[in-house]
Amino acid sequence: MAAEHGPRGLNLDARKHCEAVGDFVTKNIFEEFLTDEDGHIDFFETQLDLIAKLGEEKYVQLNASKMDEAEWLPARGTRHGVCRTGSNIHRGPIWRPR
């Protein structure tokens, strides 16, 4: 999780600096980065919580599905998407079936 929280802290600092110097265009870019990082952190925390509650074996079974059974949807405010397979949500590049 430190790998996800580290960039978030840097983006927060950069956003605050941009606001202090009046660079609101760059501040908005860092806000987009923060939204993306928050999504990553939420995803990983959810997955770790599921592993803790279900155990590794059930977690793997729950997340095993064929790619053609997955449904990819654009994620709001990002260039990535979310994949819904059953009750799980996976984040990644947008993929659309043919």
Short mmCIF file of C-alpha atoms in Angstrom, two decimals:
data_model
loop_
_atom_site.label_atom_id
_atom_site.label_comp_id
_atom_site.label_asym_id
_atom_site.label_seq_id
_atom_site.Cartn_x
_atom_site.Cartn_y
_atom_site.Cartn_z
CA MET A 1 0.00 0.00 0.00
CA ALA A 2 2.95 2.33 0.51
CA ALA A 3 3.47 2.25 -3.26
CA GLU A 4 0.02 3.81 -3.68
CA HIS A 5 0.11 6.22 -0.73
CA GLY A 6 3.52 7.64 -1.72
CA PRO A 7 2.39 9.14 -5.05
CA ARG A 8 -0.80 10.42 -3.41
CA GLY A 9 1.24 12.43 -0.89
CA LEU A 10 3.42 13.88 -3.64
CA ASN A 11 0.36 14.83 -5.68
CA LEU A 12 -1.21 16.51 -2.64
CA ASP A 13 1.96 18.55 -2.06
CA ALA A 14 2.16 19.49 -5.74
CA ARG A 15 -1.51 20.51 -5.82
CA LYS A 16 -1.04 22.73 -2.75
CA HIS A 17 2.03 24.35 -4.30
CA CYS A 18 0.21 25.02 -7.57
CA GLU A 19 -2.65 26.63 -5.69
CA ALA A 20 -0.22 28.78 -3.67
CA VAL A 21 1.46 30.12 -6.82
CA GLY A 22 -1.81 30.55 -8.73
CA ASP A 23 -1.22 27.79 -11.32
CA PHE A 24 -4.76 26.47 -11.42
CA VAL A 25 -4.38 24.59 -14.72
CA THR A 26 -1.62 22.39 -13.29
CA LYS A 27 -3.53 22.15 -10.00
CA ASN A 28 -6.45 20.62 -11.89
CA ILE A 29 -4.11 18.06 -13.47
CA PHE A 30 -2.87 17.04 -10.02
CA GLU A 31 -6.48 16.78 -8.84
CA GLU A 32 -7.11 14.30 -11.67
CA PHE A 33 -4.05 12.33 -10.55
CA LEU A 34 -5.39 12.34 -6.97
CA THR A 35 -8.76 11.04 -8.11
CA ASP A 36 -7.00 8.24 -9.98
CA GLU A 37 -4.74 7.40 -7.02
CA ASP A 38 -7.73 7.39 -4.64
CA GLY A 39 -9.39 4.87 -6.95
CA HIS A 40 -6.30 2.65 -6.87
CA ILE A 41 -6.05 2.85 -3.09
CA ASP A 42 -9.75 2.04 -2.70
CA PHE A 43 -9.43 -0.93 -5.06
CA PHE A 44 -6.42 -2.39 -3.26
CA GLU A 45 -7.92 -1.86 0.19
CA THR A 46 -11.12 -3.57 -0.95
CA GLN A 47 -9.18 -6.51 -2.38
CA LEU A 48 -7.10 -6.90 0.79
CA ASP A 49 -10.28 -6.78 2.87
CA LEU A 50 -11.89 -9.46 0.68
CA ILE A 51 -8.81 -11.68 1.01
CA ALA A 52 -8.92 -11.28 4.79
CA LYS A 53 -12.64 -12.09 4.97
CA LEU A 54 -12.81 -14.90 2.39
CA GLY A 55 -9.36 -16.46 2.54
CA GLU A 56 -7.01 -16.74 -0.42
CA GLU A 57 -8.59 -19.82 -2.03
CA LYS A 58 -12.13 -18.40 -2.16
CA TYR A 59 -10.81 -15.01 -3.23
CA VAL A 60 -9.01 -16.55 -6.22
CA GLN A 61 -12.13 -18.53 -7.18
CA LEU A 62 -14.25 -15.42 -6.90
CA ASN A 63 -11.94 -13.49 -9.24
CA ALA A 64 -11.43 -16.24 -11.81
CA SER A 65 -13.58 -15.59 -14.86
CA LYS A 66 -13.12 -15.75 -18.60
CA MET A 67 -12.35 -12.47 -20.33
CA ASP A 68 -15.48 -12.76 -22.48
CA GLU A 69 -17.57 -12.89 -19.30
CA ALA A 70 -16.17 -9.57 -18.11
CA GLU A 71 -17.91 -6.27 -18.68
CA TRP A 72 -15.64 -3.22 -19.03
CA LEU A 73 -17.09 0.21 -18.40
CA PRO A 74 -15.44 3.64 -18.52
CA ALA A 75 -14.52 4.91 -15.06
CA ARG A 76 -15.83 8.36 -14.30
CA GLY A 77 -13.16 11.06 -14.55
CA THR A 78 -10.30 8.81 -15.71
CA ARG A 79 -8.77 7.36 -18.84
CA HIS A 80 -9.25 3.90 -17.34
CA GLY A 81 -12.22 1.63 -16.92
CA VAL A 82 -13.71 -0.70 -14.42
CA CYS A 83 -14.42 -4.35 -15.09
CA ARG A 84 -17.35 -5.90 -13.32
CA THR A 85 -17.14 -9.66 -12.93
CA GLY A 86 -19.74 -10.86 -10.52
CA SER A 87 -19.63 -8.55 -7.52
CA ASN A 88 -16.01 -7.50 -8.04
CA ILE A 89 -14.67 -4.39 -9.70
CA HIS A 90 -11.25 -4.38 -11.36
CA ARG A 91 -9.64 -1.20 -12.60
CA GLY A 92 -7.52 -0.98 -15.71
CA PRO A 93 -7.30 0.33 -19.27
CA ILE A 94 -10.63 0.57 -21.04
CA TRP A 95 -11.39 -2.57 -23.03
CA ARG A 96 -14.44 -2.90 -25.18
CA PRO A 97 -15.67 -6.18 -26.67
CA ARG A 98 -16.06 -6.36 -30.45
#
